[in-house]
Each structure stands twice: as C-alpha cells, then as structure tokens.
Amino acid sequence: MPVAAQVVVNGASNGAAVDNEFLQGITNKGLRAVLAQVQERDPHQPEFLAAVKEVATALAVLSARCCPQPVFDRRPEPVFEKRPEMLPVFGMMCEPERAIVFRVPWLDDAGNLRVNRGYRVQFSSAIGPYKGGLRFRKDLTLSVIKFLGFEQMFKNALTTLPMGAGKGGSDFDPKDKSDAEIQRFCQSFMTELYRHIGAHTDVPAGDIGVGGREIGYLFGQYKRITALHTGALTGKGLDYGGSQIRPEATGFGTVIFALAVLKDEGKSLKGKRCIVTGSGNVAQYCVMKLLEEGATVLAMSDSLGYVYKPDGFTMADLEQVMAIKSRHSGKLRDFKAPGAQYVEGRKPWELNVPVDMAYPCATQHELNLEDATNLFKNGCKYVFEGANMPSTDRAIAFFHKNGVVFGNGKAANAGGVAVSGLEMSQNRIGLQWSREEVEAKLTDIMNTIYRTAKVIGFREDRLNFDCLQRCTMNTIYRTAKAASIEYNTTLDAGANIAAFLRVGEAVLAQGAV
C-alpha cells in the first residue's frame, strides 16, 4: 500500500531532523522524520504540536522508561518496532482531512456590524463520521482547534463507537453577550457551517461556551436552512432529539474512570482530598460525583481565580456554583459560603495543603511542571484529566517519573462523547431510549471491549455494570490497561496506543485517501 511504503520529509526519505525540544527523546529515525515534517508545516501552532508530541512519546513507549514500576520485568516495546508499517500511518493521521475557516458576521444589540472567525477541522473519518464539539472562546485559534481535533480522534476510538473526529468553533466570546446577540451569532455561524455537516458526515456537539442554549439555536438554524430534522448535532434537549445522561456524562465519567483505577488497588474515593479546576459543566458534575462517593473537594476555579474551602464543598455549595455559572457572565468570585476563601488571578494548584487527587477540568495546559511539583509535594498520588490536554508534557513526565497515577483526557473524559455517540444512534433510528436502555447499549459496548481485555487475564466478575457511565469508563480503563500491559508501559501511554491502533488499522485498510 503506498501510504505504508516509506516516510518522506520534503522529498527525502528519513531525512535528518532539526535537533530541538520538539524532537527531544525521540530516537526512532522514522518517527523523528514524521515529527520534523509536522513541525515544518505548522511551526506556529504550539498547542497542536504539543498534542502530536504527547502521542508520539506514548507510541515510542518513552513513558515506560521513566515509570518506576513497569508492569513486567522486560524491556518496553515501542509500537513502531513491533508494527513498523504503522509509522507512515501516524504521519498521515497528523494531517487533518480538511480544515475550514470562515467569516461570521452578525449584528450586536446596538445595530453595529461585528465579525468573528469560525472554524471546523475535520480530522479523521477512518472509523466513522467526523464527531467533536464546537467551542466559543475569545482566544480560540486554528492551533487550538487542531489540537482538540487530534485529541478527539483518539478519544472517540477508545469508546469503540463508530465515530471519526472533528472540532470547531469561533473566537466569539459569549460572556456578557445578551441572549439575542448569542442567537444572532449562532444563526450566522450555522449559515456557513451547515454546508459541511450532516448526520452521516459530521456531527458537532457543545464544548466551552456552547451549552444547551447555543446548541438549540444552532440546531434551529440548521433545520430552518435544510428543512431536515436529523441528528446533525448532539447535546440537544430531550424534547427535540437529545439523549438521557448527556449533561452529566463527561464529569461523571472522569470520576468513574478514577474509581476503576482505585478498585484495582483495593481503594475507594471515600475521604480522598481532591482539587478540581474549572466550574463549568465538566467540573460541576465531576464535583457532584466526587461528593456522592464521599470525597472532599477543596477547590474549584474559573478564568479569574479560585475558591478554597478548607472543610470541603457541600452539595449546597455546588448548587450555588451551578446557579452562578448558568449565566455566561457569572463569576466564581460571587460565591459565598462560611469558610470559603476566594483568590484572584491564581490557580488552586498553588495550595500548600494535603491533597490526594487532582482533577484538571478547565482548559488546555493549565497544569505545568511547577504545579505538578507542588501537587506531589503535598501528597498527590492521582491525576485524572477532565479537560482536554490540561497537563503540559513536562508535568506529565514528572508524574510518571514520581509514580503518580495519571489518567489522560483521551481516556478519562471520554464518557461525554460516548453518550453523544449513542444520541447519534437514537437519532438515526428515530427513537429515544430510556435511561435504562442507554445503559444496556453501553453494557454491550463494555462486553465487546471486555473480550479484548480477557485475553490478558481480566475476569468478568471484576467488572461493574451498575450504571451507564460506569460501563463506559470501565471499558475504556480496561482497554487502556490491556495496551499498557502488552507494551509494558503506563496507563496513560496504553490509552494512546490502544486508540492509535484502532484508528491506524482503519487508515491502513482504506489506503492513501
């Protein structure tokens, strides 16, 4: 097959790559050539390059070399030594199938013409229609969208559902905008986006700045233009084609993934002291699940600062946070509760208090090496990512080196897209499943992945089928752990390897397309 023939950079096979930090630690000449080409094409896209480097590091099994306790007493097995035909496939997967950039004109409440930039990057359709959220945020760039789409490709693969990967959004800032302005913007945005999406082509969903209200406006405009009531978006309201359990799925799933890890160690969340960053949808439901499991949540944050409660947040406190954040203009500094301390312009990772677990649920690269060092100093043994790539490469390397259990976002926060995939299925057949029916469907997914895990010795009675998200996240956990054992590496790298192989096999089978 042509795509598997050789690695070519600027017309030269396996050419010498520039020796810089991006290539640091990569010894495989072919992989260095692939990375050099990615860097040469997109030198000014730091977020995207960081996402590519993270996966490349996992596939080279570099994390096993800094892991103090490998799974077995044997040398790590880099993926491209075991499967050399997959190296050109990785290079192909680093280039999106399509990147769409467009103008979004709209009128504000004063009648002034405003213009924003819209994006949709369709990264991979190898295993299904493009699937991934829309983000509205003032600092959004093509680099961020590409990083999110690249991450989405691996995350979607871990769910075992037939979903490709895409990501989109705009540099529109919904904060301090009126409902009428948000509606006009969403309608203008969809007036261009509708050309590129559809139930069997590309199915966007929500993300930061795009909640139920925005999805409603976007879907309404799509329906108005196309005269089609189809599953062209997910995250819809239950009254017009949405799915049960979708709002809770990402935050709940992150905690359930953590529960699966703790269960293997004979532990629970009860009494664990946790820091959660963010205060949006993911963080809110992450905190809710932690409190239900008996954990103590010490802090939550937003883009302006954080709230620290020495005795821990209560359900009543969380309800107040949800009420504040139900408005785009809501700020966490408005939170009031006995003993609560608000710290302006800082991140809660700086707290010098005993911490057992960290849940970064805010945004990319929010947790750096300094933060990781402080968390470890304060006793943190587990980090589970609720956001997309919130930890920097150096922070992740520090966690691995010091034996901190690290669940990356591709695995730990995949519960949301899994339920979005089930919403797509419901839309296609014209039915809305009950909560129990959705649970049963995900149990089937769980059993499929279990058969893969079983070959390395997992017993069915160790798995938990008691709720929808638990089924999904245990599926992902067991899949990631299976790969980590096969390649003698960390759980984090195992998730990347398992996802890459699933997409890569499909790419290899379909040829140079």
Short mmCIF file of C-alpha atoms in Angstrom, two decimals:
data_model
loop_
_atom_site.label_atom_id
_atom_site.label_comp_id
_atom_site.label_asym_id
_atom_site.label_seq_id
_atom_site.Cartn_x
_atom_site.Cartn_y
_atom_site.Cartn_z
CA MET A 1 0.00 0.00 0.00
CA PRO A 2 1.50 3.44 -0.96
CA VAL A 3 0.93 5.15 2.41
CA ALA A 4 2.88 2.43 4.22
CA ALA A 5 5.82 2.43 1.81
CA GLN A 6 8.16 4.93 3.45
CA VAL A 7 8.39 8.11 5.49
CA VAL A 8 9.18 11.10 3.28
CA VAL A 9 10.04 14.58 4.58
CA ASN A 10 10.41 17.33 1.95
CA GLY A 11 11.06 14.67 -0.67
CA ALA A 12 13.80 12.89 1.29
CA SER A 13 13.16 9.57 2.99
CA ASN A 14 14.09 9.62 6.68
CA GLY A 15 15.84 12.96 6.30
CA ALA A 16 17.83 14.46 9.13
CA ALA A 17 15.58 16.33 11.51
CA VAL A 18 16.34 19.54 13.33
CA ASP A 19 17.52 18.74 16.86
CA ASN A 20 15.20 20.75 19.09
CA GLU A 21 12.94 20.35 22.10
CA PHE A 22 10.06 19.07 19.97
CA LEU A 23 12.16 16.06 18.93
CA GLN A 24 13.85 15.59 22.29
CA GLY A 25 13.85 11.97 23.46
CA ILE A 26 12.65 10.56 20.12
CA THR A 27 15.31 8.13 18.86
CA ASN A 28 13.42 6.32 16.08
CA LYS A 29 14.67 7.93 12.84
CA GLY A 30 11.39 7.41 11.02
CA LEU A 31 9.36 8.94 13.83
CA ARG A 32 11.75 11.87 14.02
CA ALA A 33 11.21 12.43 10.30
CA VAL A 34 7.44 12.41 10.70
CA LEU A 35 7.61 14.87 13.60
CA ALA A 36 10.02 17.14 11.73
CA GLN A 37 7.55 17.33 8.85
CA VAL A 38 4.66 18.15 11.19
CA GLN A 39 6.74 20.89 12.81
CA GLU A 40 7.85 22.33 9.48
CA ARG A 41 4.27 22.54 8.24
CA ASP A 42 2.87 24.12 11.40
CA PRO A 43 5.73 25.82 13.27
CA HIS A 44 3.45 28.43 14.85
CA GLN A 45 0.84 26.04 16.27
CA PRO A 46 2.19 25.18 19.76
CA GLU A 47 -0.97 23.54 21.09
CA PHE A 48 -1.25 21.23 18.11
CA LEU A 49 2.45 20.34 18.20
CA ALA A 50 2.20 19.53 21.92
CA ALA A 51 -0.70 17.13 21.25
CA VAL A 52 1.23 15.36 18.50
CA LYS A 53 4.34 15.08 20.68
CA GLU A 54 2.34 13.58 23.55
CA VAL A 55 1.01 10.77 21.37
CA ALA A 56 4.37 10.23 19.65
CA THR A 57 6.02 9.87 23.05
CA ALA A 58 3.47 7.23 24.06
CA LEU A 59 3.90 5.29 20.81
CA ALA A 60 7.67 5.34 21.33
CA VAL A 61 6.92 3.98 24.84
CA LEU A 62 9.21 6.59 26.36
CA SER A 63 6.95 6.83 29.41
CA ALA A 64 7.78 3.25 30.36
CA ARG A 65 11.42 4.20 30.75
CA CYS A 66 10.64 6.77 33.40
CA CYS A 67 8.00 4.65 35.13
CA PRO A 68 9.45 3.42 38.45
CA GLN A 69 7.35 0.22 38.39
CA PRO A 70 6.82 -1.28 34.91
CA VAL A 71 4.14 -3.91 34.53
CA PHE A 72 6.54 -6.76 33.82
CA ASP A 73 10.30 -7.12 34.17
CA ARG A 74 11.05 -6.77 30.46
CA ARG A 75 12.08 -4.03 28.07
CA PRO A 76 9.42 -1.67 26.73
CA GLU A 77 8.13 -2.43 23.24
CA PRO A 78 7.87 0.71 21.08
CA VAL A 79 4.87 0.46 18.78
CA PHE A 80 6.83 1.20 15.62
CA GLU A 81 9.36 -1.54 16.35
CA LYS A 82 6.55 -4.05 16.74
CA ARG A 83 4.43 -2.57 13.91
CA PRO A 84 6.75 -0.69 11.51
CA GLU A 85 4.03 -0.47 8.85
CA MET A 86 2.12 1.89 11.17
CA LEU A 87 4.74 4.66 11.11
CA PRO A 88 3.62 6.31 7.83
CA VAL A 89 0.04 5.92 9.05
CA PHE A 90 0.87 8.07 12.08
CA GLY A 91 2.26 10.72 9.75
CA MET A 92 -0.97 10.66 7.76
CA MET A 93 -3.07 10.92 10.94
CA CYS A 94 -1.20 14.10 11.94
CA GLU A 95 -2.68 15.92 8.94
CA PRO A 96 -6.42 16.71 9.11
CA GLU A 97 -8.56 15.62 6.18
CA ARG A 98 -9.99 19.12 5.92
CA ALA A 99 -9.69 22.48 7.69
CA ILE A 100 -12.42 25.05 7.08
CA VAL A 101 -12.04 28.70 8.14
CA PHE A 102 -14.85 31.17 7.53
CA ARG A 103 -16.20 34.63 8.34
CA VAL A 104 -19.10 35.01 10.80
CA PRO A 105 -20.79 38.45 10.51
CA TRP A 106 -23.52 39.42 12.98
CA LEU A 107 -25.25 42.47 14.47
CA ASP A 108 -24.97 43.39 18.16
CA ASP A 109 -27.87 44.89 20.12
CA ALA A 110 -26.81 48.42 19.13
CA GLY A 111 -27.04 47.52 15.45
CA ASN A 112 -23.26 47.50 14.93
CA LEU A 113 -21.74 45.03 12.49
CA ARG A 114 -19.42 42.57 14.22
CA VAL A 115 -17.24 39.93 12.57
CA ASN A 116 -15.71 36.79 14.08
CA ARG A 117 -13.78 33.88 12.63
CA GLY A 118 -15.30 30.41 12.50
CA TYR A 119 -13.54 27.03 12.23
CA ARG A 120 -14.32 23.40 11.52
CA VAL A 121 -11.42 20.96 11.30
CA GLN A 122 -12.48 17.52 10.08
CA PHE A 123 -9.59 15.42 11.30
CA SER A 124 -10.46 11.81 10.54
CA SER A 125 -13.34 9.82 9.11
CA ALA A 126 -11.49 6.50 9.20
CA ILE A 127 -13.84 4.81 11.68
CA GLY A 128 -16.99 6.93 11.29
CA PRO A 129 -18.43 10.40 10.60
CA TYR A 130 -16.49 13.34 11.96
CA LYS A 131 -17.52 13.91 15.58
CA GLY A 132 -16.49 16.59 18.06
CA GLY A 133 -17.58 19.75 19.79
CA LEU A 134 -17.83 23.44 18.99
CA ARG A 135 -16.04 25.91 21.26
CA PHE A 136 -16.83 29.64 21.52
CA ARG A 137 -13.94 31.44 23.24
CA LYS A 138 -12.26 34.76 22.58
CA ASP A 139 -8.71 33.38 22.33
CA LEU A 140 -9.57 30.45 20.06
CA THR A 141 -7.09 29.79 17.23
CA LEU A 142 -6.63 27.22 14.49
CA SER A 143 -3.84 25.66 16.54
CA VAL A 144 -6.20 25.03 19.46
CA ILE A 145 -8.89 23.62 17.15
CA LYS A 146 -6.37 21.25 15.53
CA PHE A 147 -5.07 20.09 18.89
CA LEU A 148 -8.63 19.41 20.06
CA GLY A 149 -9.47 17.55 16.85
CA PHE A 150 -6.32 15.43 17.09
CA GLU A 151 -7.13 14.53 20.70
CA GLN A 152 -10.74 13.79 19.70
CA MET A 153 -9.57 11.21 17.16
CA PHE A 154 -8.02 9.08 19.90
CA LYS A 155 -10.72 9.69 22.48
CA ASN A 156 -13.50 8.66 20.11
CA ALA A 157 -11.63 5.50 19.18
CA LEU A 158 -11.47 4.43 22.83
CA THR A 159 -15.28 4.43 23.12
CA THR A 160 -15.45 1.63 20.47
CA LEU A 161 -18.31 3.53 18.78
CA PRO A 162 -18.09 4.26 15.02
CA MET A 163 -17.08 7.90 15.32
CA GLY A 164 -14.40 9.82 13.47
CA ALA A 165 -13.09 13.12 14.77
CA GLY A 166 -13.62 16.82 14.19
CA LYS A 167 -13.58 20.03 16.17
CA GLY A 168 -14.73 23.56 15.53
CA GLY A 169 -15.82 26.85 16.99
CA SER A 170 -15.15 30.56 16.89
CA ASP A 171 -13.25 33.34 18.63
CA PHE A 172 -16.66 34.74 19.62
CA ASP A 173 -16.84 35.42 23.38
CA PRO A 174 -20.35 34.67 24.72
CA LYS A 175 -19.56 36.27 28.08
CA ASP A 176 -21.52 39.49 28.68
CA LYS A 177 -23.50 38.99 25.46
CA SER A 178 -27.29 39.17 25.50
CA ASP A 179 -29.44 36.18 24.58
CA ALA A 180 -30.43 37.98 21.38
CA GLU A 181 -26.79 38.55 20.40
CA ILE A 182 -25.91 34.91 21.08
CA GLN A 183 -28.87 33.78 18.99
CA ARG A 184 -27.90 36.03 16.06
CA PHE A 185 -24.29 34.86 16.22
CA CYS A 186 -25.28 31.17 16.34
CA GLN A 187 -27.58 31.61 13.37
CA SER A 188 -24.86 33.33 11.33
CA PHE A 189 -22.32 30.67 12.32
CA MET A 190 -24.63 27.86 11.22
CA THR A 191 -25.46 29.62 7.95
CA GLU A 192 -21.93 28.70 6.84
CA LEU A 193 -21.33 25.56 8.89
CA TYR A 194 -24.44 23.74 7.61
CA ARG A 195 -22.70 23.14 4.24
CA HIS A 196 -20.12 20.93 5.92
CA ILE A 197 -22.10 18.86 8.44
CA GLY A 198 -24.83 16.23 8.48
CA ALA A 199 -26.00 13.15 10.35
CA HIS A 200 -23.77 10.84 8.27
CA THR A 201 -20.97 13.31 7.53
CA ASP A 202 -20.01 15.46 10.52
CA VAL A 203 -21.89 15.74 13.82
CA PRO A 204 -20.80 18.64 16.07
CA ALA A 205 -21.68 18.98 19.75
CA GLY A 206 -21.07 21.51 22.52
CA ASP A 207 -17.87 22.48 24.29
CA ILE A 208 -16.66 25.53 26.23
CA GLY A 209 -19.04 28.42 25.58
CA VAL A 210 -21.52 26.19 23.75
CA GLY A 211 -24.17 24.73 26.03
CA GLY A 212 -27.77 23.66 25.64
CA ARG A 213 -28.97 27.14 24.67
CA GLU A 214 -26.40 27.53 21.91
CA ILE A 215 -26.99 24.00 20.59
CA GLY A 216 -30.70 24.85 20.40
CA TYR A 217 -30.07 27.99 18.35
CA LEU A 218 -27.60 26.17 16.08
CA PHE A 219 -29.94 23.23 15.51
CA GLY A 220 -32.88 25.53 14.84
CA GLN A 221 -30.96 27.36 12.13
CA TYR A 222 -29.72 24.09 10.60
CA LYS A 223 -33.29 22.81 10.44
CA ARG A 224 -34.52 26.11 9.00
CA ILE A 225 -31.95 26.08 6.17
CA THR A 226 -32.04 22.39 5.29
CA ALA A 227 -35.66 21.56 6.15
CA LEU A 228 -34.26 18.43 7.84
CA HIS A 229 -34.87 17.30 11.41
CA THR A 230 -31.89 14.97 11.66
CA GLY A 231 -29.13 14.19 14.11
CA ALA A 232 -26.75 16.79 12.68
CA LEU A 233 -25.79 17.91 16.21
CA THR A 234 -25.69 16.20 19.58
CA GLY A 235 -26.22 17.65 23.02
CA LYS A 236 -29.74 18.59 22.04
CA GLY A 237 -32.60 18.96 24.52
CA LEU A 238 -34.62 15.85 25.34
CA ASP A 239 -37.67 17.43 23.69
CA TYR A 240 -36.05 17.53 20.26
CA GLY A 241 -33.79 14.51 19.92
CA GLY A 242 -31.34 14.60 22.82
CA SER A 243 -30.21 11.68 24.97
CA GLN A 244 -30.55 10.83 28.62
CA ILE A 245 -27.49 11.39 30.84
CA ARG A 246 -25.61 13.57 28.32
CA PRO A 247 -25.06 16.62 30.59
CA GLU A 248 -23.52 14.55 33.38
CA ALA A 249 -21.52 12.14 31.25
CA THR A 250 -18.11 13.81 30.96
CA GLY A 251 -17.71 14.86 34.60
CA PHE A 252 -19.24 11.68 35.98
CA GLY A 253 -17.13 9.60 33.61
CA THR A 254 -13.88 11.16 34.78
CA VAL A 255 -14.65 10.16 38.36
CA ILE A 256 -15.83 6.69 37.34
CA PHE A 257 -12.55 6.16 35.50
CA ALA A 258 -10.77 7.08 38.72
CA LEU A 259 -12.98 4.64 40.63
CA ALA A 260 -11.95 1.84 38.26
CA VAL A 261 -8.28 2.57 38.95
CA LEU A 262 -8.82 2.72 42.71
CA LYS A 263 -10.85 -0.51 42.67
CA ASP A 264 -7.89 -2.36 41.13
CA GLU A 265 -5.84 -1.14 44.10
CA GLY A 266 -8.49 -2.13 46.65
CA LYS A 267 -9.26 1.50 47.47
CA SER A 268 -12.19 3.91 47.25
CA LEU A 269 -12.80 7.65 46.97
CA LYS A 270 -14.15 7.97 50.49
CA GLY A 271 -12.17 10.59 52.39
CA LYS A 272 -9.89 11.45 49.45
CA ARG A 273 -8.94 15.15 49.39
CA CYS A 274 -9.37 16.49 45.85
CA ILE A 275 -8.70 19.68 43.90
CA VAL A 276 -10.91 20.31 40.87
CA THR A 277 -10.19 23.14 38.44
CA GLY A 278 -12.89 24.74 36.36
CA SER A 279 -16.50 25.44 37.28
CA GLY A 280 -18.27 24.68 34.01
CA ASN A 281 -20.27 21.61 33.08
CA VAL A 282 -17.43 19.07 33.36
CA ALA A 283 -16.12 20.40 36.67
CA GLN A 284 -19.61 20.68 38.16
CA TYR A 285 -20.54 17.06 37.52
CA CYS A 286 -17.06 15.88 38.45
CA VAL A 287 -17.53 17.55 41.84
CA MET A 288 -21.05 16.14 42.18
CA LYS A 289 -19.83 12.58 41.61
CA LEU A 290 -16.87 13.05 43.96
CA LEU A 291 -19.20 14.23 46.72
CA GLU A 292 -21.55 11.31 46.10
CA GLU A 293 -18.61 8.94 46.51
CA GLY A 294 -17.56 10.52 49.83
CA ALA A 295 -14.56 12.55 48.64
CA THR A 296 -13.67 16.01 49.93
CA VAL A 297 -13.45 18.71 47.24
CA LEU A 298 -11.16 21.52 48.42
CA ALA A 299 -11.25 23.93 45.48
CA MET A 300 -12.93 24.98 42.24
CA SER A 301 -11.83 27.70 39.83
CA ASP A 302 -12.64 29.83 36.80
CA SER A 303 -10.56 32.01 34.46
CA LEU A 304 -10.34 34.80 37.08
CA GLY A 305 -9.37 32.90 40.23
CA TYR A 306 -10.34 30.09 42.57
CA VAL A 307 -12.36 29.33 45.70
CA TYR A 308 -10.76 27.29 48.50
CA LYS A 309 -12.88 25.65 51.21
CA PRO A 310 -10.73 24.01 53.90
CA ASP A 311 -13.60 21.78 55.07
CA GLY A 312 -14.68 20.91 51.53
CA PHE A 313 -17.56 21.88 49.26
CA THR A 314 -21.06 20.64 50.04
CA MET A 315 -23.88 19.81 47.63
CA ALA A 316 -25.45 23.16 48.58
CA ASP A 317 -22.19 24.90 47.66
CA LEU A 318 -22.16 23.11 44.31
CA GLU A 319 -25.75 24.18 43.62
CA GLN A 320 -24.67 27.78 44.22
CA VAL A 321 -21.77 27.38 41.77
CA MET A 322 -24.15 25.91 39.18
CA ALA A 323 -26.53 28.85 39.62
CA ILE A 324 -23.69 31.36 39.21
CA LYS A 325 -22.32 29.62 36.12
CA SER A 326 -25.72 29.18 34.48
CA ARG A 327 -25.14 32.73 33.22
CA HIS A 328 -22.28 33.41 30.79
CA SER A 329 -21.49 36.49 32.90
CA GLY A 330 -21.33 34.52 36.17
CA LYS A 331 -18.05 34.76 38.10
CA LEU A 332 -16.84 32.44 40.84
CA ARG A 333 -15.84 35.45 42.93
CA ASP A 334 -19.58 35.86 43.60
CA PHE A 335 -19.59 32.55 45.51
CA LYS A 336 -20.36 32.98 49.23
CA ALA A 337 -20.13 30.31 51.94
CA PRO A 338 -18.79 30.07 55.51
CA GLY A 339 -15.04 29.46 55.48
CA ALA A 340 -14.68 29.95 51.72
CA GLN A 341 -11.68 31.92 50.51
CA TYR A 342 -11.56 33.48 47.04
CA VAL A 343 -8.10 34.02 45.49
CA GLU A 344 -7.98 36.36 42.50
CA GLY A 345 -5.82 35.65 39.45
CA ARG A 346 -4.31 32.39 40.70
CA LYS A 347 -4.76 28.62 40.23
CA PRO A 348 -5.60 26.21 43.07
CA TRP A 349 -2.57 24.04 42.26
CA GLU A 350 -0.59 26.55 44.38
CA LEU A 351 -2.36 25.48 47.60
CA ASN A 352 0.00 24.09 50.23
CA VAL A 353 -2.41 21.67 51.86
CA PRO A 354 -2.59 17.84 51.86
CA VAL A 355 -4.06 16.60 48.56
CA ASP A 356 -4.73 13.03 47.40
CA MET A 357 -6.11 13.59 43.90
CA ALA A 358 -6.22 16.29 41.21
CA TYR A 359 -8.89 16.71 38.54
CA PRO A 360 -7.92 19.39 35.99
CA CYS A 361 -11.25 20.19 34.31
CA ALA A 362 -10.69 23.72 32.99
CA THR A 363 -8.65 24.09 29.81
CA GLN A 364 -5.50 23.05 27.95
CA HIS A 365 -2.07 23.36 29.56
CA GLU A 366 -3.41 24.70 32.85
CA LEU A 367 -1.20 22.35 34.90
CA ASN A 368 2.52 22.89 34.38
CA LEU A 369 5.70 21.43 35.88
CA GLU A 370 5.67 23.84 38.82
CA ASP A 371 2.06 22.89 39.59
CA ALA A 372 2.86 19.18 39.29
CA THR A 373 5.80 19.56 41.66
CA ASN A 374 3.65 21.32 44.25
CA LEU A 375 0.89 18.71 44.00
CA PHE A 376 3.40 15.90 44.53
CA LYS A 377 4.97 17.73 47.47
CA ASN A 378 1.54 17.89 49.07
CA GLY A 379 0.94 14.15 48.70
CA CYS A 380 -0.99 13.91 45.42
CA LYS A 381 -0.94 10.32 44.13
CA TYR A 382 -3.52 10.51 41.30
CA VAL A 383 -4.28 12.93 38.46
CA PHE A 384 -7.27 12.43 36.16
CA GLU A 385 -7.89 14.86 33.30
CA GLY A 386 -11.46 16.07 32.86
CA ALA A 387 -10.37 18.71 30.32
CA ASN A 388 -8.59 18.15 27.00
CA MET A 389 -4.80 18.03 27.49
CA PRO A 390 -4.75 20.24 30.61
CA SER A 391 -1.30 18.97 31.68
CA THR A 392 1.89 20.05 29.92
CA ASP A 393 4.40 17.49 28.64
CA ARG A 394 6.80 18.31 31.46
CA ALA A 395 4.09 17.90 34.07
CA ILE A 396 3.14 14.50 32.65
CA ALA A 397 6.78 13.37 32.58
CA PHE A 398 7.12 14.46 36.22
CA PHE A 399 4.05 12.45 37.22
CA HIS A 400 5.37 9.32 35.51
CA LYS A 401 8.85 9.71 37.00
CA ASN A 402 7.46 10.06 40.51
CA GLY A 403 4.91 7.26 40.35
CA VAL A 404 1.78 9.46 40.23
CA VAL A 405 -1.08 7.57 38.55
CA PHE A 406 -2.06 9.65 35.52
CA GLY A 407 -5.28 9.23 33.52
CA ASN A 408 -5.11 11.34 30.37
CA GLY A 409 -8.11 13.15 28.93
CA LYS A 410 -8.46 10.84 25.94
CA ALA A 411 -9.47 8.09 28.34
CA ALA A 412 -10.67 9.80 31.50
CA ASN A 413 -13.07 12.30 29.92
CA ALA A 414 -14.43 10.14 27.08
CA GLY A 415 -17.77 9.47 28.79
CA GLY A 416 -19.34 12.53 27.20
CA VAL A 417 -18.56 11.66 23.60
CA ALA A 418 -19.65 8.07 24.24
CA VAL A 419 -23.14 9.25 25.17
CA SER A 420 -23.08 11.66 22.21
CA GLY A 421 -22.43 8.63 20.01
CA LEU A 422 -25.49 6.94 21.46
CA GLU A 423 -27.51 10.09 20.77
CA MET A 424 -26.43 9.77 17.13
CA SER A 425 -27.69 6.19 17.09
CA GLN A 426 -31.05 7.18 18.59
CA ASN A 427 -31.47 9.95 16.01
CA ARG A 428 -30.73 7.59 13.12
CA ILE A 429 -33.43 5.11 14.12
CA GLY A 430 -35.93 7.74 15.19
CA LEU A 431 -36.28 6.58 18.81
CA GLN A 432 -35.40 7.98 22.21
CA TRP A 433 -34.14 5.36 24.61
CA SER A 434 -34.87 5.43 28.31
CA ARG A 435 -32.07 5.79 30.80
CA GLU A 436 -32.14 2.01 31.30
CA GLU A 437 -31.98 1.32 27.56
CA VAL A 438 -28.97 3.59 27.09
CA GLU A 439 -27.31 1.72 29.95
CA ALA A 440 -27.96 -1.61 28.23
CA LYS A 441 -26.44 -0.38 24.96
CA LEU A 442 -23.28 0.73 26.71
CA THR A 443 -23.14 -2.58 28.55
CA ASP A 444 -22.93 -4.24 25.11
CA ILE A 445 -20.01 -1.94 24.31
CA MET A 446 -18.45 -2.95 27.61
CA ASN A 447 -18.73 -6.64 26.79
CA THR A 448 -17.08 -6.11 23.38
CA ILE A 449 -14.06 -4.45 24.92
CA TYR A 450 -14.03 -6.95 27.76
CA ARG A 451 -13.40 -9.77 25.29
CA THR A 452 -10.24 -7.94 24.21
CA ALA A 453 -9.14 -7.41 27.80
CA LYS A 454 -9.92 -11.02 28.75
CA VAL A 455 -7.04 -12.42 26.72
CA ILE A 456 -4.60 -10.89 29.19
CA GLY A 457 -6.30 -12.34 32.21
CA PHE A 458 -9.07 -10.00 33.38
CA ARG A 459 -12.03 -11.79 34.93
CA GLU A 460 -15.59 -10.74 34.14
CA ASP A 461 -16.61 -10.66 37.77
CA ARG A 462 -14.17 -7.80 38.38
CA LEU A 463 -16.14 -5.51 36.09
CA ASN A 464 -19.03 -3.34 37.18
CA PHE A 465 -22.21 -2.97 35.13
CA ASP A 466 -24.22 -0.96 37.63
CA CYS A 467 -24.68 2.30 35.70
CA LEU A 468 -24.24 3.81 32.25
CA GLN A 469 -21.12 5.85 32.77
CA ARG A 470 -19.50 3.14 34.89
CA CYS A 471 -19.89 0.70 32.00
CA THR A 472 -18.31 3.11 29.54
CA MET A 473 -15.41 4.23 31.68
CA ASN A 474 -14.54 0.71 32.85
CA THR A 475 -14.50 -0.25 29.17
CA ILE A 476 -12.00 2.48 28.42
CA TYR A 477 -9.96 1.73 31.54
CA ARG A 478 -9.65 -1.97 30.72
CA THR A 479 -8.78 -1.23 27.10
CA ALA A 480 -6.07 1.22 28.13
CA LYS A 481 -4.74 -1.16 30.76
CA ALA A 482 -4.60 -4.04 28.27
CA ALA A 483 -2.43 -1.97 25.95
CA SER A 484 -0.26 -0.80 28.84
CA ILE A 485 0.43 -4.43 29.76
CA GLU A 486 1.08 -5.54 26.18
CA TYR A 487 3.59 -2.74 25.61
CA ASN A 488 4.89 -2.66 29.22
CA THR A 489 4.09 1.00 29.73
CA THR A 490 1.92 3.34 31.79
CA LEU A 491 -1.87 3.55 31.78
CA ASP A 492 -1.58 6.96 30.11
CA ALA A 493 0.53 5.61 27.23
CA GLY A 494 -1.65 2.49 27.00
CA ALA A 495 -4.71 4.64 26.25
CA ASN A 496 -2.84 6.43 23.44
CA ILE A 497 -1.55 3.16 21.98
CA ALA A 498 -4.93 1.40 22.04
CA ALA A 499 -6.65 4.36 20.36
CA PHE A 500 -3.91 4.80 17.75
CA LEU A 501 -4.01 1.16 16.72
CA ARG A 502 -7.79 1.21 16.29
CA VAL A 503 -7.74 4.27 14.01
CA GLY A 504 -4.46 3.28 12.36
CA GLU A 505 -5.72 -0.15 11.30
CA ALA A 506 -8.69 1.51 9.59
CA VAL A 507 -6.45 4.05 7.86
CA LEU A 508 -4.13 1.28 6.69
CA ALA A 509 -7.05 -0.73 5.29
CA GLN A 510 -8.54 2.23 3.37
CA GLY A 511 -5.37 3.31 1.61
CA ALA A 512 -3.99 6.72 0.69
CA VAL A 513 -7.25 8.68 0.94
#
